[in-house]
């Protein structure tokens, strides 16, 4: 593991509303509040989920169209080419309590509500850069 | 998304003991330490679980009576009519590694131990108020 | 619940690389950065998983040898006999979105990448001590 450290900044509580796209909403909030890096966790409900499984260089989609609880959604924010980007993974449960999960793709649409808590790192210098091997934008940490 | 921000306060580490009710124990600790808002995560074991799936205005219960690992429990604390209340979602795993999940209801009873970490937000002003549409107490954020 | 509180310290962002063992990598980072206590969350991918279910005083292993997403990994760091130790639980998902989980044992091996965020508690005094009843090293909190 390579790592960087920084000071803790603000804590943000965000409420997501019906029909908001999860990734879009978190990204938009990060831009508005000028958050460069941080950790977040989110619980709530979805009316549909779009989750990815990384395989041979791309995310294969797993789509669910039923009402679901977001039993956990954990993610981070870091800067890619000046803008904050969201990377998050999610688990969702259905009416029988069965759980499904994956990488959060666009298309995770909030049902009744979503509750996000974000902890900011204002000065870590964390950035994403293109990784040649995986062709993903990964954390570029040199120390 | 609508959001509020605040300063970070204390960090609390809490150990839950056998036969404690998860929601009750976290709520009690929040009252004793006068925590108005915050994020928490908890791992440990349960001897039974009571989880909810929100459907048509109420939580349908999903009950499990076997020994389970708490593979994740993520939640928050906010104030509802002056008192701190807990909202948390959970995933649990059985002896075969199968995972079940939902909204944490009263009746999640600790087995060997539970380990909670809570990060406090002392000045966010976050509050829950009755939402007419869902009849749930949701975060009332106006900005 | 019994609890201790402290101040918040640093935030650390760590990137895990292919073939690193999850517990080993987090433990090593904690030693290098002299972290005595904290909370962390981690997402990423695994090429194999080794998870435990606590039963009759020991962890029964659940082994998976396929490529998996780490949909959540939540844990903490605390001191046991002067050294920082990691306690974490994990959920992983396969290509169909099915989720499995348990206690993180040695043998969770990173595939493409892992992204860790850790929040430090420098002065909490948190320690693990042998618990006679379970024969586990649990948080020794007296207050």
Short mmCIF file of C-alpha atoms in Angstrom, two decimals:
data_model
loop_
_atom_site.label_atom_id
_atom_site.label_comp_id
_atom_site.label_asym_id
_atom_site.label_seq_id
_atom_site.Cartn_x
_atom_site.Cartn_y
_atom_site.Cartn_z
CA UNK A 1 0.00 0.00 0.00
CA UNK A 2 1.06 3.50 -0.76
CA UNK A 3 -0.66 6.27 1.14
CA UNK A 4 -1.00 10.02 1.66
CA UNK A 5 -2.32 11.79 4.70
CA UNK A 6 -4.01 15.09 5.43
CA UNK A 7 -6.08 17.04 7.88
CA UNK A 8 -9.78 16.40 8.45
CA UNK A 9 -12.06 19.12 7.13
CA UNK A 10 -15.83 19.56 7.22
CA UNK A 11 -18.56 16.98 7.72
CA UNK A 12 -21.50 17.20 5.31
CA UNK A 13 -24.97 15.66 5.74
CA UNK A 14 -26.88 15.38 2.48
CA UNK A 15 -30.42 14.32 1.77
CA UNK A 16 -31.13 12.75 -1.60
CA UNK A 17 -34.63 13.01 -3.04
CA UNK A 18 -36.82 10.71 -5.10
CA UNK A 19 -35.61 10.21 -8.68
CA UNK A 20 -32.12 11.60 -8.09
CA UNK A 21 -29.25 9.63 -9.59
CA UNK A 22 -26.89 8.64 -6.78
CA UNK A 23 -23.53 9.32 -8.47
CA UNK A 24 -24.76 12.49 -10.12
CA UNK A 25 -26.16 13.91 -6.88
CA UNK A 26 -23.01 13.23 -4.86
CA UNK A 27 -20.77 14.61 -7.64
CA UNK A 28 -22.87 17.76 -7.91
CA UNK A 29 -22.75 18.38 -4.16
CA UNK A 30 -18.96 17.86 -4.15
CA UNK A 31 -18.58 20.45 -6.91
CA UNK A 32 -20.84 22.99 -5.20
CA UNK A 33 -19.05 22.64 -1.87
CA UNK A 34 -15.62 22.46 -3.54
CA UNK A 35 -14.69 19.15 -1.96
CA UNK A 36 -11.45 17.79 -3.37
CA UNK A 37 -11.18 14.59 -1.38
CA UNK A 38 -13.13 12.71 1.24
CA UNK A 39 -14.93 9.62 2.44
CA UNK A 40 -18.68 9.11 2.40
CA UNK A 41 -21.31 6.57 3.43
CA UNK A 42 -24.93 6.54 2.33
CA UNK A 43 -28.08 4.63 3.29
CA UNK A 44 -31.60 4.92 1.91
CA UNK A 45 -33.79 3.33 -0.74
CA UNK A 46 -33.60 2.88 -4.51
CA UNK A 47 -36.25 2.33 -7.17
CA UNK A 48 -33.68 0.80 -9.47
CA UNK A 49 -30.03 -0.12 -9.28
CA UNK A 50 -27.25 -0.30 -11.85
CA UNK A 51 -24.14 -1.98 -10.49
CA UNK A 52 -20.89 -2.99 -12.15
CA UNK A 53 -18.58 -5.98 -11.97
CA UNK A 54 -15.11 -5.20 -13.30
CA UNK A 55 -14.10 -7.82 -15.85
CA UNK A 56 -11.48 -7.67 -18.61
CA UNK A 57 -11.08 -3.92 -18.51
CA UNK A 58 -14.70 -2.86 -18.22
CA UNK A 59 -17.69 -2.82 -15.91
CA UNK A 60 -20.26 -5.46 -16.80
CA UNK A 61 -23.64 -4.08 -15.71
CA UNK A 62 -25.95 -5.77 -13.20
CA UNK A 63 -29.37 -4.10 -13.39
CA UNK A 64 -32.20 -4.39 -10.88
CA UNK A 65 -35.56 -2.71 -11.39
CA UNK A 66 -37.36 -3.44 -8.12
CA UNK A 67 -37.58 -1.31 -4.96
CA UNK A 68 -34.47 -1.87 -2.85
CA UNK A 69 -32.94 -0.78 0.43
CA UNK A 70 -29.43 0.67 0.13
CA UNK A 71 -27.96 -1.42 2.93
CA UNK A 72 -24.54 0.13 2.44
CA UNK A 73 -22.93 2.52 0.02
CA UNK A 74 -19.33 3.42 0.76
CA UNK A 75 -17.24 5.66 -1.39
CA UNK A 76 -14.70 8.36 -1.81
CA UNK A 77 -14.14 11.61 -3.63
CA UNK A 78 -10.90 12.58 -5.29
CA UNK A 79 -9.81 14.92 -8.05
CA UNK A 80 -9.44 13.83 -11.69
CA UNK A 81 -8.30 16.56 -14.06
CA UNK A 82 -9.44 19.33 -11.66
CA UNK A 83 -12.96 18.01 -11.01
CA UNK A 84 -14.13 15.92 -8.05
CA UNK A 85 -15.13 12.39 -9.03
CA UNK A 86 -17.04 9.80 -7.04
CA UNK A 87 -16.03 6.17 -6.64
CA UNK A 88 -18.47 4.08 -4.65
CA UNK A 89 -19.54 0.47 -4.09
CA UNK A 90 -23.01 -0.52 -2.96
CA UNK A 91 -25.04 -3.35 -1.46
CA UNK A 92 -28.82 -3.41 -1.81
CA UNK A 93 -31.46 -5.68 -0.27
CA UNK A 94 -34.86 -6.77 -1.54
CA UNK A 95 -38.15 -7.56 0.21
CA UNK A 96 -36.88 -10.96 1.30
CA UNK A 97 -33.67 -9.52 2.73
CA UNK A 98 -31.49 -10.91 -0.06
CA UNK A 99 -28.45 -8.77 -0.81
CA UNK A 100 -26.83 -7.85 -4.13
CA UNK A 101 -23.90 -5.57 -4.81
CA UNK A 102 -21.27 -4.05 -7.05
CA UNK A 103 -19.60 -0.87 -8.22
CA UNK A 104 -22.05 2.07 -8.37
CA UNK A 105 -22.79 2.96 -12.00
CA UNK A 106 -24.98 5.80 -13.27
CA UNK A 107 -28.60 4.61 -13.01
CA UNK A 108 -28.94 4.06 -9.26
CA UNK A 109 -32.16 6.04 -8.74
CA UNK A 110 -33.30 7.09 -5.26
CA UNK A 111 -36.80 6.08 -4.06
CA UNK A 112 -38.08 7.62 -0.79
CA UNK A 113 -34.82 9.12 0.48
CA UNK A 114 -31.07 8.85 0.75
CA UNK A 115 -28.91 9.98 3.66
CA UNK A 116 -25.28 10.76 3.00
CA UNK A 117 -22.52 11.64 5.44
CA UNK A 118 -19.27 12.91 3.97
CA UNK A 119 -16.01 13.63 5.76
CA UNK A 120 -13.73 16.02 3.90
CA UNK A 121 -9.97 16.01 3.47
CA UNK A 122 -9.12 19.51 2.24
CA UNK A 123 -5.34 19.24 1.84
CA UNK A 124 -4.42 15.64 1.01
CA UNK A 125 -3.41 16.32 -2.59
CA UNK A 126 -5.09 13.07 -3.66
CA UNK A 127 -5.57 12.71 -7.43
CA UNK A 128 -6.72 10.12 -9.94
CA UNK A 129 -4.61 9.41 -13.01
CA UNK A 130 -4.93 6.94 -15.85
CA UNK A 131 -3.40 3.59 -14.95
CA UNK A 132 -1.91 2.00 -18.06
CA UNK A 133 -2.41 -1.58 -16.91
CA UNK A 134 -6.10 -1.48 -15.97
CA UNK A 135 -7.07 1.55 -18.08
CA UNK A 136 -8.85 2.85 -14.95
CA UNK A 137 -8.30 6.21 -13.30
CA UNK A 138 -6.69 5.08 -10.03
CA UNK A 139 -5.27 7.01 -7.11
CA UNK A 140 -1.84 8.28 -8.10
CA UNK A 141 0.15 8.07 -4.88
CA UNK A 142 3.91 8.19 -5.18
CA UNK A 143 5.30 8.31 -1.68
CA UNK B 1 -29.48 16.65 -2.87
CA UNK B 2 -29.76 19.26 -0.21
CA UNK B 3 -27.03 19.39 2.39
CA UNK B 4 -25.73 21.05 5.53
CA UNK B 5 -22.18 21.13 6.78
CA UNK B 6 -20.47 21.46 10.13
CA UNK B 7 -17.27 20.92 12.05
CA UNK B 8 -16.02 17.50 13.07
CA UNK B 9 -16.23 16.80 16.80
CA UNK B 10 -15.20 13.83 18.90
CA UNK B 11 -14.60 10.21 17.87
CA UNK B 12 -16.18 7.57 20.11
CA UNK B 13 -15.29 3.87 20.31
CA UNK B 14 -18.03 1.76 21.89
CA UNK B 15 -18.11 -1.88 22.85
CA UNK B 16 -21.47 -3.63 22.81
CA UNK B 17 -21.99 -6.64 25.06
CA UNK B 18 -23.92 -9.88 24.76
CA UNK B 19 -27.70 -9.45 24.79
CA UNK B 20 -27.66 -5.71 24.15
CA UNK B 21 -30.13 -4.39 21.58
CA UNK B 22 -28.17 -2.61 18.86
CA UNK B 23 -30.42 0.45 18.32
CA UNK B 24 -31.10 0.85 22.03
CA UNK B 25 -27.40 0.70 22.96
CA UNK B 26 -26.33 3.25 20.35
CA UNK B 27 -29.22 5.59 21.24
CA UNK B 28 -28.39 5.38 24.94
CA UNK B 29 -24.72 6.16 24.34
CA UNK B 30 -25.67 9.13 22.14
CA UNK B 31 -27.89 10.51 24.91
CA UNK B 32 -25.25 10.05 27.60
CA UNK B 33 -22.54 11.73 25.54
CA UNK B 34 -24.94 14.40 24.26
CA UNK B 35 -24.31 13.66 20.61
CA UNK B 36 -26.63 15.60 18.34
CA UNK B 37 -25.42 14.39 14.98
CA UNK B 38 -22.86 12.03 13.60
CA UNK B 39 -21.89 9.03 11.50
CA UNK B 40 -21.18 5.57 12.82
CA UNK B 41 -20.10 2.13 11.64
CA UNK B 42 -20.32 -1.09 13.61
CA UNK B 43 -19.06 -4.66 13.21
CA UNK B 44 -19.53 -7.65 15.49
CA UNK B 45 -21.88 -10.60 15.93
CA UNK B 46 -25.60 -11.04 16.52
CA UNK B 47 -27.63 -13.86 18.06
CA UNK B 48 -30.72 -12.68 16.22
CA UNK B 49 -31.55 -9.99 13.69
CA UNK B 50 -34.67 -7.96 12.97
CA UNK B 51 -34.41 -6.04 9.73
CA UNK B 52 -36.93 -3.93 7.84
CA UNK B 53 -37.84 -3.46 4.19
CA UNK B 54 -39.75 -0.22 3.62
CA UNK B 55 -42.93 -0.96 1.66
CA UNK B 56 -46.13 1.06 1.36
CA UNK B 57 -45.41 3.33 4.29
CA UNK B 58 -44.10 0.80 6.78
CA UNK B 59 -41.19 -1.50 7.54
CA UNK B 60 -41.97 -5.14 6.78
CA UNK B 61 -39.88 -7.19 9.21
CA UNK B 62 -37.31 -9.78 8.16
CA UNK B 63 -36.40 -11.87 11.20
CA UNK B 64 -33.41 -14.20 11.58
CA UNK B 65 -32.81 -16.25 14.69
CA UNK B 66 -29.43 -17.84 14.00
CA UNK B 67 -25.95 -16.64 14.99
CA UNK B 68 -24.74 -14.05 12.47
CA UNK B 69 -21.75 -11.85 11.75
CA UNK B 70 -22.55 -8.14 11.41
CA UNK B 71 -20.62 -7.67 8.19
CA UNK B 72 -21.56 -4.01 8.04
CA UNK B 73 -23.77 -1.67 9.96
CA UNK B 74 -23.71 1.95 8.83
CA UNK B 75 -25.80 4.66 10.32
CA UNK B 76 -26.24 8.16 11.54
CA UNK B 77 -27.47 10.12 14.51
CA UNK B 78 -29.61 13.22 14.27
CA UNK B 79 -32.04 15.06 16.51
CA UNK B 80 -35.80 14.45 16.44
CA UNK B 81 -37.78 16.58 18.86
CA UNK B 82 -34.70 17.28 21.05
CA UNK B 83 -33.52 13.66 21.41
CA UNK B 84 -30.85 11.89 19.36
CA UNK B 85 -32.26 9.12 17.14
CA UNK B 86 -30.41 6.37 15.32
CA UNK B 87 -30.98 5.43 11.67
CA UNK B 88 -28.93 2.47 10.50
CA UNK B 89 -28.85 -0.21 7.84
CA UNK B 90 -27.18 -3.58 8.29
CA UNK B 91 -25.84 -6.60 6.45
CA UNK B 92 -25.34 -9.90 8.27
CA UNK B 93 -23.71 -13.16 7.16
CA UNK B 94 -24.37 -16.74 8.19
CA UNK B 95 -22.11 -19.77 8.58
CA UNK B 96 -22.01 -20.33 4.82
CA UNK B 97 -21.08 -16.69 4.13
CA UNK B 98 -24.52 -15.83 2.72
CA UNK B 99 -25.51 -12.21 3.31
CA UNK B 100 -28.88 -10.71 4.27
CA UNK B 101 -29.74 -7.10 5.02
CA UNK B 102 -32.17 -4.29 5.67
CA UNK B 103 -33.04 -1.37 7.89
CA UNK B 104 -32.07 -1.99 11.53
CA UNK B 105 -35.19 -2.52 13.67
CA UNK B 106 -35.35 -3.07 17.42
CA UNK B 107 -34.51 -6.73 18.03
CA UNK B 108 -30.95 -6.95 16.67
CA UNK B 109 -29.35 -8.63 19.68
CA UNK B 110 -25.56 -8.73 20.13
CA UNK B 111 -23.82 -12.11 20.55
CA UNK B 112 -20.11 -12.10 21.54
CA UNK B 113 -19.35 -8.43 20.92
CA UNK B 114 -19.99 -5.33 18.86
CA UNK B 115 -17.48 -2.62 17.98
CA UNK B 116 -18.80 0.83 17.13
CA UNK B 117 -16.92 3.87 15.89
CA UNK B 118 -18.81 7.15 15.85
CA UNK B 119 -17.70 10.50 14.44
CA UNK B 120 -19.53 13.48 15.89
CA UNK B 121 -20.79 16.65 14.25
CA UNK B 122 -21.48 19.03 17.12
CA UNK B 123 -22.77 22.08 15.25
CA UNK B 124 -24.48 20.94 12.03
CA UNK B 125 -28.01 21.79 13.15
CA UNK B 126 -29.27 18.60 11.51
CA UNK B 127 -32.83 17.64 12.50
CA UNK B 128 -35.47 15.07 11.59
CA UNK B 129 -39.00 16.19 10.86
CA UNK B 130 -42.11 14.36 9.75
CA UNK B 131 -42.26 14.05 5.97
CA UNK B 132 -45.88 14.20 4.82
CA UNK B 133 -45.36 12.07 1.75
CA UNK B 134 -43.61 9.08 3.27
CA UNK B 135 -44.80 9.56 6.87
CA UNK B 136 -41.16 9.04 7.90
CA UNK B 137 -39.05 11.38 9.98
CA UNK B 138 -36.54 12.51 7.37
CA UNK B 139 -33.69 15.01 7.48
CA UNK B 140 -35.18 18.49 7.23
CA UNK B 141 -32.60 20.42 5.22
CA UNK B 142 -33.73 23.67 3.68
CA UNK B 143 -30.67 25.24 2.12
CA UNK C 1 -22.31 -0.35 25.67
CA UNK C 2 -19.18 1.00 27.24
CA UNK C 3 -17.29 3.66 25.35
CA UNK C 4 -14.27 5.94 25.24
CA UNK C 5 -13.87 9.13 23.30
CA UNK C 6 -11.01 11.11 21.84
CA UNK C 7 -10.01 13.76 19.34
CA UNK C 8 -9.98 13.18 15.61
CA UNK C 9 -6.52 13.02 14.06
CA UNK C 10 -5.33 12.58 10.49
CA UNK C 11 -7.14 11.17 7.48
CA UNK C 12 -5.16 8.68 5.37
CA UNK C 13 -5.88 7.58 1.79
CA UNK C 14 -4.18 4.33 0.87
CA UNK C 15 -3.93 2.50 -2.42
CA UNK C 16 -3.53 -1.27 -2.31
CA UNK C 17 -1.86 -3.02 -5.21
CA UNK C 18 -2.36 -6.34 -6.96
CA UNK C 19 -1.38 -9.36 -4.85
CA UNK C 20 -1.28 -7.48 -1.54
CA UNK C 21 -2.91 -9.19 1.42
CA UNK C 22 -5.60 -6.87 2.78
CA UNK C 23 -4.99 -7.29 6.54
CA UNK C 24 -1.23 -7.30 6.14
CA UNK C 25 -1.22 -4.12 4.03
CA UNK C 26 -3.46 -2.16 6.42
CA UNK C 27 -1.50 -3.35 9.46
CA UNK C 28 1.81 -2.39 7.85
CA UNK C 29 0.55 1.10 6.97
CA UNK C 30 -0.74 1.59 10.51
CA UNK C 31 2.66 0.67 11.92
CA UNK C 32 4.54 2.95 9.55
CA UNK C 33 2.29 5.93 10.26
CA UNK C 34 2.14 5.10 13.99
CA UNK C 35 -1.63 4.90 14.11
CA UNK C 36 -2.89 3.66 17.47
CA UNK C 37 -6.61 3.76 16.85
CA UNK C 38 -8.99 4.61 14.06
CA UNK C 39 -11.79 3.70 11.69
CA UNK C 40 -11.37 2.67 8.08
CA UNK C 41 -13.40 1.73 5.03
CA UNK C 42 -12.10 0.09 1.88
CA UNK C 43 -13.46 -0.70 -1.58
CA UNK C 44 -11.77 -2.41 -4.51
CA UNK C 45 -11.39 -5.86 -6.01
CA UNK C 46 -10.05 -9.22 -4.82
CA UNK C 47 -8.68 -12.22 -6.66
CA UNK C 48 -9.49 -14.45 -3.71
CA UNK C 49 -11.21 -14.04 -0.36
CA UNK C 50 -10.78 -15.75 3.00
CA UNK C 51 -13.55 -14.86 5.41
CA UNK C 52 -14.40 -16.15 8.87
CA UNK C 53 -17.57 -17.04 10.73
CA UNK C 54 -17.06 -17.09 14.50
CA UNK C 55 -18.35 -20.37 15.91
CA UNK C 56 -17.53 -22.09 19.20
CA UNK C 57 -14.45 -20.01 19.92
CA UNK C 58 -12.87 -19.95 16.51
CA UNK C 59 -13.22 -18.57 12.98
CA UNK C 60 -14.49 -21.16 10.53
CA UNK C 61 -13.05 -20.20 7.14
CA UNK C 62 -15.14 -19.40 4.06
CA UNK C 63 -12.85 -19.39 1.03
CA UNK C 64 -13.60 -17.99 -2.42
CA UNK C 65 -11.17 -18.21 -5.29
CA UNK C 66 -12.91 -16.20 -8.02
CA UNK C 67 -12.53 -12.51 -8.91
CA UNK C 68 -14.69 -10.41 -6.59
CA UNK C 69 -15.64 -6.80 -5.95
CA UNK C 70 -15.07 -5.64 -2.36
CA UNK C 71 -18.50 -4.06 -1.97
CA UNK C 72 -17.70 -3.03 1.57
CA UNK C 73 -14.90 -3.52 4.03
CA UNK C 74 -15.30 -1.74 7.35
CA UNK C 75 -12.86 -1.99 10.18
CA UNK C 76 -10.94 -0.47 12.99
CA UNK C 77 -7.44 -0.24 14.35
CA UNK C 78 -6.57 -0.50 18.00
CA UNK C 79 -3.53 -1.42 20.06
CA UNK C 80 -2.86 -4.94 21.32
CA UNK C 81 0.32 -5.31 23.36
CA UNK C 82 1.85 -2.11 21.88
CA UNK C 83 1.20 -2.92 18.20
CA UNK C 84 -1.70 -1.73 16.04
CA UNK C 85 -4.02 -4.55 15.01
CA UNK C 86 -6.73 -4.57 12.36
CA UNK C 87 -10.25 -5.90 12.87
CA UNK C 88 -12.41 -5.77 9.77
CA UNK C 89 -15.51 -7.35 8.23
CA UNK C 90 -16.10 -7.59 4.50
CA UNK C 91 -18.75 -8.16 1.86
CA UNK C 92 -17.78 -9.23 -1.65
CA UNK C 93 -19.83 -9.60 -4.83
CA UNK C 94 -19.40 -11.89 -7.83
CA UNK C 95 -20.13 -11.44 -11.53
CA UNK C 96 -23.84 -12.03 -10.97
CA UNK C 97 -24.02 -9.47 -8.16
CA UNK C 98 -24.40 -12.09 -5.45
CA UNK C 99 -22.91 -11.04 -2.12
CA UNK C 100 -20.94 -13.05 0.46
CA UNK C 101 -19.35 -11.89 3.67
CA UNK C 102 -17.61 -12.47 6.97
CA UNK C 103 -14.71 -11.50 9.20
CA UNK C 104 -11.58 -10.63 7.20
CA UNK C 105 -8.95 -13.35 7.60
CA UNK C 106 -5.43 -13.39 6.15
CA UNK C 107 -5.75 -14.47 2.52
CA UNK C 108 -7.90 -11.67 1.07
CA UNK C 109 -5.73 -10.86 -1.94
CA UNK C 110 -6.18 -7.63 -3.91
CA UNK C 111 -6.81 -7.83 -7.69
CA UNK C 112 -6.72 -4.55 -9.68
CA UNK C 113 -6.77 -2.09 -6.79
CA UNK C 114 -7.99 -1.26 -3.31
CA UNK C 115 -8.86 2.18 -1.96
CA UNK C 116 -8.70 2.72 1.77
CA UNK C 117 -9.73 5.75 3.80
CA UNK C 118 -8.70 5.80 7.45
CA UNK C 119 -9.65 8.30 10.13
CA UNK C 120 -7.26 8.41 13.07
CA UNK C 121 -7.94 8.78 16.77
CA UNK C 122 -4.57 9.70 18.28
CA UNK C 123 -5.48 9.96 21.97
CA UNK C 124 -8.38 7.60 22.72
CA UNK C 125 -6.33 5.13 24.77
CA UNK C 126 -8.22 2.25 23.14
CA UNK C 127 -6.66 -1.18 23.71
CA UNK C 128 -7.44 -4.85 23.05
CA UNK C 129 -7.10 -7.37 25.86
CA UNK C 130 -7.82 -11.07 26.12
CA UNK C 131 -11.46 -11.71 27.00
CA UNK C 132 -11.70 -14.85 29.13
CA UNK C 133 -15.18 -15.80 27.97
CA UNK C 134 -14.69 -15.67 24.20
CA UNK C 135 -10.88 -16.08 24.14
CA UNK C 136 -10.83 -13.15 21.72
CA UNK C 137 -8.86 -9.94 22.11
CA UNK C 138 -11.71 -7.47 22.62
CA UNK C 139 -11.77 -3.75 23.35
CA UNK C 140 -11.00 -3.28 27.04
CA UNK C 141 -13.14 -0.31 28.00
CA UNK C 142 -13.77 0.21 31.69
CA UNK C 143 -15.64 3.48 32.00
#
